[in-house]
Coordinates of C-alpha atoms in Angstrom, one line a residue:
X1 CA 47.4 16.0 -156.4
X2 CA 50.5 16.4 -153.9
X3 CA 52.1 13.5 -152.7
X4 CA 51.0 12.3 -149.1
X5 CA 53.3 11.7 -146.0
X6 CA 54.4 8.0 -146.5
X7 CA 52.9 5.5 -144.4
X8 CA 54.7 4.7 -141.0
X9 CA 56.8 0.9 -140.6
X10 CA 57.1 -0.3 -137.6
X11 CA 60.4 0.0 -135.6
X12 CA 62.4 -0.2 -131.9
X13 CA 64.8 2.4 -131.8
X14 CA 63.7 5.7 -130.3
X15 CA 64.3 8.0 -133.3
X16 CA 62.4 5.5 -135.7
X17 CA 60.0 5.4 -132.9
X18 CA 59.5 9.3 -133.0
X19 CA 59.2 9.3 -137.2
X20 CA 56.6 6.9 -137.1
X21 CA 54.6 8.2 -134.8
X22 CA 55.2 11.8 -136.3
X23 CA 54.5 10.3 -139.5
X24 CA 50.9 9.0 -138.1
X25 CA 49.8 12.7 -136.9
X26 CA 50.8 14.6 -140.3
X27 CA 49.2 11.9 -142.5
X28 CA 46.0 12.4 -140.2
X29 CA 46.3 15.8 -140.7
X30 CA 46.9 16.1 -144.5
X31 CA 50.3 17.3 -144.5
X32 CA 51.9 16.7 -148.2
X33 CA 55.2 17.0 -149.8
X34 CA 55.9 20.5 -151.0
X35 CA 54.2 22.0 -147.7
X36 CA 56.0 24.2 -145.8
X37 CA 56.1 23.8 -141.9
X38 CA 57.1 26.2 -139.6
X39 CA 58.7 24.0 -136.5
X40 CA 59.1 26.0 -133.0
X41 CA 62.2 25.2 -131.8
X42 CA 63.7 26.5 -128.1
X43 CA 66.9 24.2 -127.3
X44 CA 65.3 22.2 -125.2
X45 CA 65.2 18.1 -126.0
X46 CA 61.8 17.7 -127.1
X47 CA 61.8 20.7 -129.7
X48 CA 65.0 19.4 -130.5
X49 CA 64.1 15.9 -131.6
X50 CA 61.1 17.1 -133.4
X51 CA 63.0 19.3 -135.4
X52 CA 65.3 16.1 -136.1
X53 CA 62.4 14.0 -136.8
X54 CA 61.4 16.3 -139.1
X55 CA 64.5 17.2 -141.1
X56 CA 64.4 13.3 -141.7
X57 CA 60.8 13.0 -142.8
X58 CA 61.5 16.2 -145.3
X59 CA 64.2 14.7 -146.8
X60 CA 62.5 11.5 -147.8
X61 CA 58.9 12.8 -148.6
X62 CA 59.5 16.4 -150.0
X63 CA 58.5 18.7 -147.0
X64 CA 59.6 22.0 -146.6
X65 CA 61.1 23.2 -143.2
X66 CA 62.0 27.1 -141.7
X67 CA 62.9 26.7 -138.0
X68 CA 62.2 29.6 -135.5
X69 CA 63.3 30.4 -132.1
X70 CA 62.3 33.2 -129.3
X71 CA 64.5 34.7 -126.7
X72 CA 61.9 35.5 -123.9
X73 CA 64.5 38.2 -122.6
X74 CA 64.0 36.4 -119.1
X75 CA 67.9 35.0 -118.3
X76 CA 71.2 36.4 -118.7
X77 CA 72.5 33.0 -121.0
X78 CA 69.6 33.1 -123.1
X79 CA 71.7 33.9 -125.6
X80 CA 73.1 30.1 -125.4
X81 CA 69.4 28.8 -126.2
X82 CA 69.8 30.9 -129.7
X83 CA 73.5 29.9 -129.8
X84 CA 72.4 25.8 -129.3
X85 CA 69.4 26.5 -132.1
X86 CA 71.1 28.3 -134.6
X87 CA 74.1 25.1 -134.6
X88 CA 71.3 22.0 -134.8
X89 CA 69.6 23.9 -137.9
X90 CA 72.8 24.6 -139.7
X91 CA 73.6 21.1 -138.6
X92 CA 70.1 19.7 -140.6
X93 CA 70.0 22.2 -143.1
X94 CA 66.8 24.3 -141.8
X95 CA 66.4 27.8 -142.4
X96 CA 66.3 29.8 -138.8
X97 CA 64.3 33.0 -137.7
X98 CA 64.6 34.2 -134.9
X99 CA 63.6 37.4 -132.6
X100 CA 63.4 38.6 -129.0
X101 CA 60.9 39.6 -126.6
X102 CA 60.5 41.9 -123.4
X103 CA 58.3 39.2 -122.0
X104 CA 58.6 40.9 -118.5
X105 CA 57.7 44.3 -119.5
X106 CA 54.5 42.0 -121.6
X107 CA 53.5 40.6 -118.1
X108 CA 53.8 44.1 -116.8
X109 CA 51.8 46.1 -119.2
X110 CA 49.1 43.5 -119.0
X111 CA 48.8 42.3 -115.5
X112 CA 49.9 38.4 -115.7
X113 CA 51.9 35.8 -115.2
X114 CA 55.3 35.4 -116.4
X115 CA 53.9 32.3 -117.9
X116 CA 51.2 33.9 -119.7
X117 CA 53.4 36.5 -120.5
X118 CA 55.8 34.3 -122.4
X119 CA 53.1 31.8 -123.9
X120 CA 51.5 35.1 -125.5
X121 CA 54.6 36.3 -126.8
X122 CA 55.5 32.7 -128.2
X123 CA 52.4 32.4 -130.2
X124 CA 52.4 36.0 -132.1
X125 CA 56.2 35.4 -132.7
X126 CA 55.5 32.3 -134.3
X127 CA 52.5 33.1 -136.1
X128 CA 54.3 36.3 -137.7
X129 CA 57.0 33.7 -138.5
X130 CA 54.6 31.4 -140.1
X131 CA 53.1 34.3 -142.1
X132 CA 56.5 35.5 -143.4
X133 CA 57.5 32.3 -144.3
X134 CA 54.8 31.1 -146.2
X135 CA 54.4 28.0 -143.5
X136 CA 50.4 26.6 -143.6
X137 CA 51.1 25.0 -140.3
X138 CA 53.2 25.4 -136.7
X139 CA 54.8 22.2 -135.6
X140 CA 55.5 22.3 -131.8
X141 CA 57.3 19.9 -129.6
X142 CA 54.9 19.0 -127.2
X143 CA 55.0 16.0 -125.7
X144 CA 52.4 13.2 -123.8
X145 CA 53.9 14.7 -120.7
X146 CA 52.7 18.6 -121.8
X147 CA 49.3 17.0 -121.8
X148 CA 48.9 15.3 -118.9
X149 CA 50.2 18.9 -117.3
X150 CA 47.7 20.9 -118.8
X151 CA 44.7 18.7 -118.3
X152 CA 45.4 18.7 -114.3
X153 CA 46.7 22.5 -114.9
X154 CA 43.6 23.6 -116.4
X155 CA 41.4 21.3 -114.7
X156 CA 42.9 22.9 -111.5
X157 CA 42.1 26.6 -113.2
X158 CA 38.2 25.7 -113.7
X159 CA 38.8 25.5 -117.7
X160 CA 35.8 24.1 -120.0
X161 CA 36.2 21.4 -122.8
X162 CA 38.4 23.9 -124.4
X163 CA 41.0 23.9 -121.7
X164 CA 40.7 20.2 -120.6
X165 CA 41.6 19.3 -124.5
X166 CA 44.1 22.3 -125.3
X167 CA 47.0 20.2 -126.7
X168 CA 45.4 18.4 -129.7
X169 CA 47.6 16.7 -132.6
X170 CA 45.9 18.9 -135.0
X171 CA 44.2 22.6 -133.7
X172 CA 45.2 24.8 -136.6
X173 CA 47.6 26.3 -137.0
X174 CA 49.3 24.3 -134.8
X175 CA 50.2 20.3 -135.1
X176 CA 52.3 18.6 -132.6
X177 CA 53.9 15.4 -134.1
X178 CA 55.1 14.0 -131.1
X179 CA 51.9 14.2 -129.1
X180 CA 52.0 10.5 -128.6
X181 CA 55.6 10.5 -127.4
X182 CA 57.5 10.8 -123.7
X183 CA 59.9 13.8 -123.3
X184 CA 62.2 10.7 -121.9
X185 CA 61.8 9.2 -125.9
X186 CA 63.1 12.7 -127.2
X187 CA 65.8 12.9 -124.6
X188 CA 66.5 8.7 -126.0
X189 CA 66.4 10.1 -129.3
X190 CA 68.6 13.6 -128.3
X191 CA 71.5 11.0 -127.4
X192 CA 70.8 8.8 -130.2
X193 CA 71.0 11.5 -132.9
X194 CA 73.9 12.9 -130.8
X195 CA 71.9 16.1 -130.6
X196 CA 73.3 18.9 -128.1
X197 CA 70.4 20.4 -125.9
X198 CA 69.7 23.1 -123.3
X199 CA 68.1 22.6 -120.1
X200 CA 66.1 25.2 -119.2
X201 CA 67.1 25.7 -115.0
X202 CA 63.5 27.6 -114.5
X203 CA 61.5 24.1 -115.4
X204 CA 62.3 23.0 -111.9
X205 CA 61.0 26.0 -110.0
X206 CA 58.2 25.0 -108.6
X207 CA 56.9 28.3 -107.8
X208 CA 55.7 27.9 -111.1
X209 CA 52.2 26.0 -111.1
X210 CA 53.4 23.7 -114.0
X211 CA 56.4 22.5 -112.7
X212 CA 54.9 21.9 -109.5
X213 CA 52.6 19.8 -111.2
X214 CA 55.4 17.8 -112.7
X215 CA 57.7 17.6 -110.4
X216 CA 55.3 17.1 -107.4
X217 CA 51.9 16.1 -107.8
X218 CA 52.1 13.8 -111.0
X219 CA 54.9 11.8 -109.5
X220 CA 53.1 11.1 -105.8
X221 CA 50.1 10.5 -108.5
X222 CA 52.2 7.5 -109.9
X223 CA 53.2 6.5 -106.2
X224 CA 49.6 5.9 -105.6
X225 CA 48.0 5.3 -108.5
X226 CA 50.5 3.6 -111.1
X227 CA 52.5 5.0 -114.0
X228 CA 49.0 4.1 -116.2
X229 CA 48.0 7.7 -114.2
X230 CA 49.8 9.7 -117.7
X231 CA 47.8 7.2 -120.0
X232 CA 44.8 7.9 -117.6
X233 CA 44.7 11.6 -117.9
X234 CA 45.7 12.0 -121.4
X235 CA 42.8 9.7 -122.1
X236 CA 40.4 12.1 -120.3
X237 CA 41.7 15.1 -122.3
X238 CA 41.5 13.3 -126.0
X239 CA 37.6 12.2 -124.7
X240 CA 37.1 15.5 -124.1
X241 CA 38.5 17.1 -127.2
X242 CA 36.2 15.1 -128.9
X243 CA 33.3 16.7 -127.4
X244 CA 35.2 19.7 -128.0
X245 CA 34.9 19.2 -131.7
X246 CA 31.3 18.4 -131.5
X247 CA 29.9 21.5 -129.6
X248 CA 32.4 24.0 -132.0
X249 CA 30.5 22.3 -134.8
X250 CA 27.6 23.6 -133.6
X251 CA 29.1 26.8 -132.6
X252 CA 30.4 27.6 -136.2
X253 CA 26.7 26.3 -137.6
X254 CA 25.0 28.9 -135.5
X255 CA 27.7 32.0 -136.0
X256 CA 27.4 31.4 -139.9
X257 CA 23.2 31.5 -139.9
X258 CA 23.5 34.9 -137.3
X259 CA 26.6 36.8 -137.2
X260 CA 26.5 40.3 -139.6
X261 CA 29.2 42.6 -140.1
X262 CA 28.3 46.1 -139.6
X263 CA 29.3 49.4 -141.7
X264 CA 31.4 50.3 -138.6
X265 CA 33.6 47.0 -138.9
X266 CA 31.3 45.2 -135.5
X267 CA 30.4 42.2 -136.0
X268 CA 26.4 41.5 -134.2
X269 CA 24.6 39.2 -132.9
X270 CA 21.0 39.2 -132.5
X271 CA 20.6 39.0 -128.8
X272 CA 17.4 36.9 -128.1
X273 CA 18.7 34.2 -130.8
X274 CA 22.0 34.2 -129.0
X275 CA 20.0 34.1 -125.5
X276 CA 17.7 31.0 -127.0
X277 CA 20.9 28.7 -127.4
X278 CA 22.5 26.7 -124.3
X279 CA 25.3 28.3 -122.8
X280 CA 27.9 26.1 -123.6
X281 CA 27.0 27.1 -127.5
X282 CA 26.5 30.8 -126.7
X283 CA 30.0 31.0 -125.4
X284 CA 31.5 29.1 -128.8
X285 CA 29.2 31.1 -130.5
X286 CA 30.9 35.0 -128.6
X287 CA 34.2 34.0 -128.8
X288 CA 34.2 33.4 -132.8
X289 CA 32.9 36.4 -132.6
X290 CA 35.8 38.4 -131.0
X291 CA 38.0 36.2 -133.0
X292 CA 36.5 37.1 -136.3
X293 CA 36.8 40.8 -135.5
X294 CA 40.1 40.4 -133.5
X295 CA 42.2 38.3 -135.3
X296 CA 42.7 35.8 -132.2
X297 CA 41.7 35.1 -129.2
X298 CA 44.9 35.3 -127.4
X299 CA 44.1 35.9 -123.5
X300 CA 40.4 35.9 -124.0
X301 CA 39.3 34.6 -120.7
X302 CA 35.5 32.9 -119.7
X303 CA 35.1 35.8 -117.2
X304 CA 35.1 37.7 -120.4
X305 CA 32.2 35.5 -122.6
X306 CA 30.3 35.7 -119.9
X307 CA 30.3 39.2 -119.5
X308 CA 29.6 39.4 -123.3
X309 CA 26.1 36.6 -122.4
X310 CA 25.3 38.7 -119.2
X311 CA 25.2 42.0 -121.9
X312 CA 23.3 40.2 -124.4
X313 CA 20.7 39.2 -121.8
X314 CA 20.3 42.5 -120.7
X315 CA 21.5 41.6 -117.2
X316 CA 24.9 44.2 -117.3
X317 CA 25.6 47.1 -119.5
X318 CA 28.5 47.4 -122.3
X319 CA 31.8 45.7 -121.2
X320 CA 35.5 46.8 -122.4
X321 CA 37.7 43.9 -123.0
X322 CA 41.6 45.1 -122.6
X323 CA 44.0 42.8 -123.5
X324 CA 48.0 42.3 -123.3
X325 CA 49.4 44.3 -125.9
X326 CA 47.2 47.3 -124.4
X327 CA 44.8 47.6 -127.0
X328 CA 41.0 46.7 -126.3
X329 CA 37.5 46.1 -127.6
X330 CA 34.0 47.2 -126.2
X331 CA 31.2 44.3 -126.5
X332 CA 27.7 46.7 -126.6
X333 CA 23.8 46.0 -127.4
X334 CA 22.9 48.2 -129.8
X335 CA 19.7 47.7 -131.8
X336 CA 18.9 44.6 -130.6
X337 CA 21.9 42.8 -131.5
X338 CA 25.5 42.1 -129.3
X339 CA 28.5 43.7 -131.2
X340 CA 32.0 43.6 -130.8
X341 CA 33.6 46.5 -131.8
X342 CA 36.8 46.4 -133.8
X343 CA 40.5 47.0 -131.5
X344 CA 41.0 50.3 -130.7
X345 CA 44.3 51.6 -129.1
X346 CA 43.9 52.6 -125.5
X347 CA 42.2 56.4 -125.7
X348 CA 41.1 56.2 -128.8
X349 CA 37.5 56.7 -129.5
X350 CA 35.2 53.7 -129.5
X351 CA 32.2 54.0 -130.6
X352 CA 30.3 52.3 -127.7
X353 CA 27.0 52.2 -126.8
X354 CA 24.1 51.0 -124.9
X355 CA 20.2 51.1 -124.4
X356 CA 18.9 53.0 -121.0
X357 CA 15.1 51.8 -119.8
X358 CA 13.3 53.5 -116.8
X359 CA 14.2 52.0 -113.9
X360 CA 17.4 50.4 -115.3
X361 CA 20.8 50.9 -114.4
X362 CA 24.0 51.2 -116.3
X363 CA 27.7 51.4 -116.0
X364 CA 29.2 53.8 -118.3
X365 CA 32.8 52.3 -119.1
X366 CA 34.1 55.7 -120.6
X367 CA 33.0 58.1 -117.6
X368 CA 33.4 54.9 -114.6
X369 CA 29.6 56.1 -113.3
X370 CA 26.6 54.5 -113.4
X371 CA 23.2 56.1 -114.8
X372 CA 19.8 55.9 -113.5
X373 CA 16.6 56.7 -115.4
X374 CA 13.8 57.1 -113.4
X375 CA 10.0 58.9 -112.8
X376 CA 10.4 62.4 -111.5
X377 CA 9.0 62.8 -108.0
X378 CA 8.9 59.2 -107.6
X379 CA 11.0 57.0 -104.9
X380 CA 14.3 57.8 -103.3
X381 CA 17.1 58.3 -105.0
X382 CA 19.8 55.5 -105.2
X383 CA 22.7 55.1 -102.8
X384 CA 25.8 56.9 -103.9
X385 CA 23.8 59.5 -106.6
X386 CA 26.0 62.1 -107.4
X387 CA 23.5 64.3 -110.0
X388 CA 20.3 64.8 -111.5
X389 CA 19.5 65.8 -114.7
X390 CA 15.8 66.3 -116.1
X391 CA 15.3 64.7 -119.2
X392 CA 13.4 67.0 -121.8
X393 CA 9.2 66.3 -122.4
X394 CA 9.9 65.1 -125.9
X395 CA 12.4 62.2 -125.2
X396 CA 11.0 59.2 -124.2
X397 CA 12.2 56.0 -122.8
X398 CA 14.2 53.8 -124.0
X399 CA 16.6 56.3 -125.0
X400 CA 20.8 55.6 -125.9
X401 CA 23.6 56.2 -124.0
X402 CA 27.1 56.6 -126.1
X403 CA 30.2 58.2 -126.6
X404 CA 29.3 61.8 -128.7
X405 CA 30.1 62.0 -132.0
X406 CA 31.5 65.2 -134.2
X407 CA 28.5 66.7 -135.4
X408 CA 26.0 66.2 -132.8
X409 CA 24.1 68.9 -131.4
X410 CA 21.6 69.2 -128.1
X411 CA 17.9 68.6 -129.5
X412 CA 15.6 71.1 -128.8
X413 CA 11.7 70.9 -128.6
X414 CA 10.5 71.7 -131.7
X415 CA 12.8 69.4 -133.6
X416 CA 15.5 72.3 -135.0
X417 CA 19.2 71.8 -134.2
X418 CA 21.0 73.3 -131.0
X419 CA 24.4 73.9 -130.1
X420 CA 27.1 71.6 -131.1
X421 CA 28.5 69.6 -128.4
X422 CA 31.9 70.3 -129.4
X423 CA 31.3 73.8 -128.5
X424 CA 29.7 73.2 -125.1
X425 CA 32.7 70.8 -124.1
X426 CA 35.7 73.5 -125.1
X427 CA 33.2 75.8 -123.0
X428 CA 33.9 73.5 -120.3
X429 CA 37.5 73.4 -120.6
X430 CA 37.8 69.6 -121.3
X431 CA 40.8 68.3 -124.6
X432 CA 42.0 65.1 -125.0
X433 CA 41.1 62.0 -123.5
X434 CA 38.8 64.0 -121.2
X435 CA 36.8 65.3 -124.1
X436 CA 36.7 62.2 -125.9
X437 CA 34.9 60.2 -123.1
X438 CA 31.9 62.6 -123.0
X439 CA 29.0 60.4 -123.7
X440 CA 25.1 61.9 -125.1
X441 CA 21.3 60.7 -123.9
X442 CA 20.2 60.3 -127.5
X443 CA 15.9 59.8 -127.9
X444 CA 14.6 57.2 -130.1
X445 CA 14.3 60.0 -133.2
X446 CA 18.3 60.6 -133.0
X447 CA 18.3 63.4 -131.2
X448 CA 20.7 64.5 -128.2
X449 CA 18.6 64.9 -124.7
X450 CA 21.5 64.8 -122.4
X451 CA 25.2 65.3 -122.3
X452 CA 27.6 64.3 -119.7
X453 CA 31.0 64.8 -119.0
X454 CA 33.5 64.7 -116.4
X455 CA 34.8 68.1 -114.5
X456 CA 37.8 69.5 -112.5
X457 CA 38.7 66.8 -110.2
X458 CA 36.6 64.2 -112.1
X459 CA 33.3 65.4 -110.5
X460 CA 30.3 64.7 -113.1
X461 CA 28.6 67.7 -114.9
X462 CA 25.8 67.8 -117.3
X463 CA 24.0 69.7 -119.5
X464 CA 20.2 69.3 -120.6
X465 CA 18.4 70.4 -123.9
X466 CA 16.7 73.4 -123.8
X467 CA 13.1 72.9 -123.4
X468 CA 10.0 71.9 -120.7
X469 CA 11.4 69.2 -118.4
X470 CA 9.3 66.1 -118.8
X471 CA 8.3 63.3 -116.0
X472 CA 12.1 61.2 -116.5
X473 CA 15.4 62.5 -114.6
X474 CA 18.9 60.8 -115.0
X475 CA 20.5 59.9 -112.0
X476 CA 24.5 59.6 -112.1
X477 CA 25.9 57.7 -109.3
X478 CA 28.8 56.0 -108.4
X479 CA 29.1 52.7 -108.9
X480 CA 27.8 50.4 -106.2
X481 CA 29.8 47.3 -107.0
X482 CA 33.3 49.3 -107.5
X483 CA 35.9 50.4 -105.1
X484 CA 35.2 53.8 -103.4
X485 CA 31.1 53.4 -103.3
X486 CA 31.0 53.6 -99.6
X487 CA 32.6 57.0 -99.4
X488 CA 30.7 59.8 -98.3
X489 CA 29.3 62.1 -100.4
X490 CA 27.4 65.8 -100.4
X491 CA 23.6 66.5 -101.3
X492 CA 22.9 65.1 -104.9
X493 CA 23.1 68.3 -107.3
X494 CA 20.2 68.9 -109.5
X495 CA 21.4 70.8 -112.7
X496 CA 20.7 72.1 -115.9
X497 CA 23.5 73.9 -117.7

């Protein structure tokens, strides 16, 4: 059995101050001798004294350290940061990786802050690092101030639980040993262990939410209210982390007893279980889904569970979650069940789908229209319909709407095979991309009723299965809650190709 973290001794100075209380969070969270950590270190003074504090507790109780450090590619000296690193870990005898990022072109490609930007970048470089270094956990240098800033940060942003109690001394793979300290302690113990660190000049522009909050709000909070304000707030956050813990107790309870991988690499969930649970443990329950498929739930957002609930309750259609590094994932019901589809590269084929009812609407992602399935002859046709289709006597309602697949052919009415889509589409001119989002009207017995595709100048065409027209029609129509449904539009076409 390996050797535990030695019990912390009481002490006065500020470096013997920082080992004991970083000696408290790894004994609390099983760290033993011969375990490798992987310690995140920037320049600044509180990554600095942790990696100190660290080098120190190694020595004495057998840990093994790798140091690693990320040039965000945002200033010109940068290059210092890396320069200041790479001297304190020859200094304590710690291995050093280290890489840089394009954090702006990041924030670029995906639509975010410069904060986000870099926070995402800082996590996958560090968790590659881990990987490739055979380190179990990440040690980070976040302080008692970090938390108080991201309990008012994310209380300010509308965050849950999970956001209230982000910084944690233990949320695998990360551990932050000086959770309980002040960044004026590692500063203390910077001059102490006459360590050289970098100040980072963007930290006080206050253009930047956080460092408005610290260099702004918290102080006039201490005016008012008393430097017990930090204690306060940091109090809130570990009350709510423990609440936290309980509900993603439930959460992984209930994901273990419903979640199935499918042959496709999905992972489902039945809907109406999912729908039975309370929302706070539906969420928990959709985002270990996306994680399990995903990898990580790096900028997975509420907005985005609760698209996933609204699809599961049959209250939108199929949603495509895109995230920073450009690629995305389509959350579809399909049989019953909410899946999340493995990543897929932008354009590449995803095999979404979705169920169509009379009278119900849908937003198809892949053609950016909405479809309509109602009686023929029947009431007016919606606001912004751009083409009819009938839909053949022998398909019947509910019938699936999904990208086409090689293979399929259009359904005729005395069950043989038709022509092959792939032949109609070439017919119609469409490669690439273009071909790829055509999307298929499938009955319940498999076969194709409908296909739809997008034309010259991205007007909709479609092409129906040979066959007596029965009492349905599909109605494609532009989407009433998106940008550009108000414009005007010509008499809705009513075609069979």
């Amino acid at each position: 059995m390996a050797k535990p973290v030695s019990a912390p001794q009481a002490c006065s100075d500020p470096f013997e101050e920082l080992v004991v209380g970083a000696r408290v969070v790894l004994a609390g969270s099983g760290v033993a001798a011969g375990q490798r950590l992987l310690v995140g270190v920037s320049g600044g003074a509180d990554s600095s004294a942790l990696l100190c504090v660290l080098a120190r507790i190694a020595e004495e109780d057998g840990l093994l350290l790798t140091a690693a450090h990320l040039d965000h590619g945002l200033r010109a000296n940068a290059h210092e940061d890396a320069s200041c690193a790479e001297m304190m870990c020859r200094r304590l005898g710690v291995p050093l990786v280290s890489n840089r990022e394009d954090v702006d072109a990041i924030r670029h490609r995906a639509r975010c802050s410069i904060e986000e930007a870099a926070r995402l970048a800082r996590h996958r470089f560090l968790r590659r690092a881990a990987t490739d270094s055979g380190a179990a956990l990440i040690a980070v240098g976040h302080t008692r101030d970090d938390v108080v800033e991201t309990v008012l940060l994310n209380l300010l942003r509308g965050s849950g639980l999970r956001g209230i109690a982000a910084m944690r001394a233990l949320d695998p793979p990360i551990i932050r040993p000086l959770i309980a300290a002040t960044h004026r302690m590692t500063i203390a113990c910077c001059i102490q262990a006459k360590l050289a660190w970098r100040e980072d000049e963007s930290n006080q522009d206050i253009r930047f939410t956080r460092n408005w909050l610290r260099h702004a709000v918290l102080p006039m909070l201490r005016e008012h209210l008393g430097d017990a304000v930090d204690g306060n707030i940091a109090r809130f956050g570990a009350i709510a982390g423990s609440e936290e813990a309980a509900m993603e107790e439930r959460a992984t309870s209930e994901f273990a007893a419903m979640a199935s991988e499918e042959d496709d690499g999905c992972v489902g969930l039945p809907a109406e279980r999912l729908a039975g649970l309370s929302d706070a443990v539906a969420r928990r329950v959709v985002r270990r889904a996306i994680a399990a498929v995903r990898g990580n739930l790096d900028d997975v957002t509420f907005a985005d569970v609760q698209r996933a609930l609204a699809i599961a309750r049959g209250e939108r259609p199929a949603a495509e979650l895109s995230w920073c590094d450009g690629a995305s994932q389509m959350i579809v019901l399909r049989r019953g069940h909410l899946c999340v589809t493995p990543v897929s590269a932008p354009l590449k084929h995803v095999p979404w789908q979705a169920e169509l009812g009379i009278g119900r609407s849908l937003h198809v992602p892949a053609i950016g229209l909405d479809v309509t399935l109602l009686p023929r002859g029947g009431s007016a046709l919606p606001d912004g319909a751009l083409l009819t289709v009938p839909v053949p006597a022998w398909a019947s309602a509910p019938m699936s709407v999904e990208l086409w697949r090689s293979g399929d052919r259009i359904g005729d009415s005395s069950g043989g095979s038709g022509s092959k889509v792939a032949d109609l589409l070439t017919r119609a001119g469409l490669k690439g991309a273009a071909r790829r989002k055509a999307v298929v009207m499938r009955a319940n017995d498999g076969r194709c009723a409908i296909v739809i595709w997008l034309g010259a100048h991205e007007e909709p065409a479609a092409m129906s299965a040979p066959g007596d027209a029965g009492d349905l029609h599909l109605v494609v129509r532009l989407p009433l809650d998106r940008p550009g449904n108000n414009r005007t539009t010509g008499p809705t076409r009513s075609r069979v190709l």
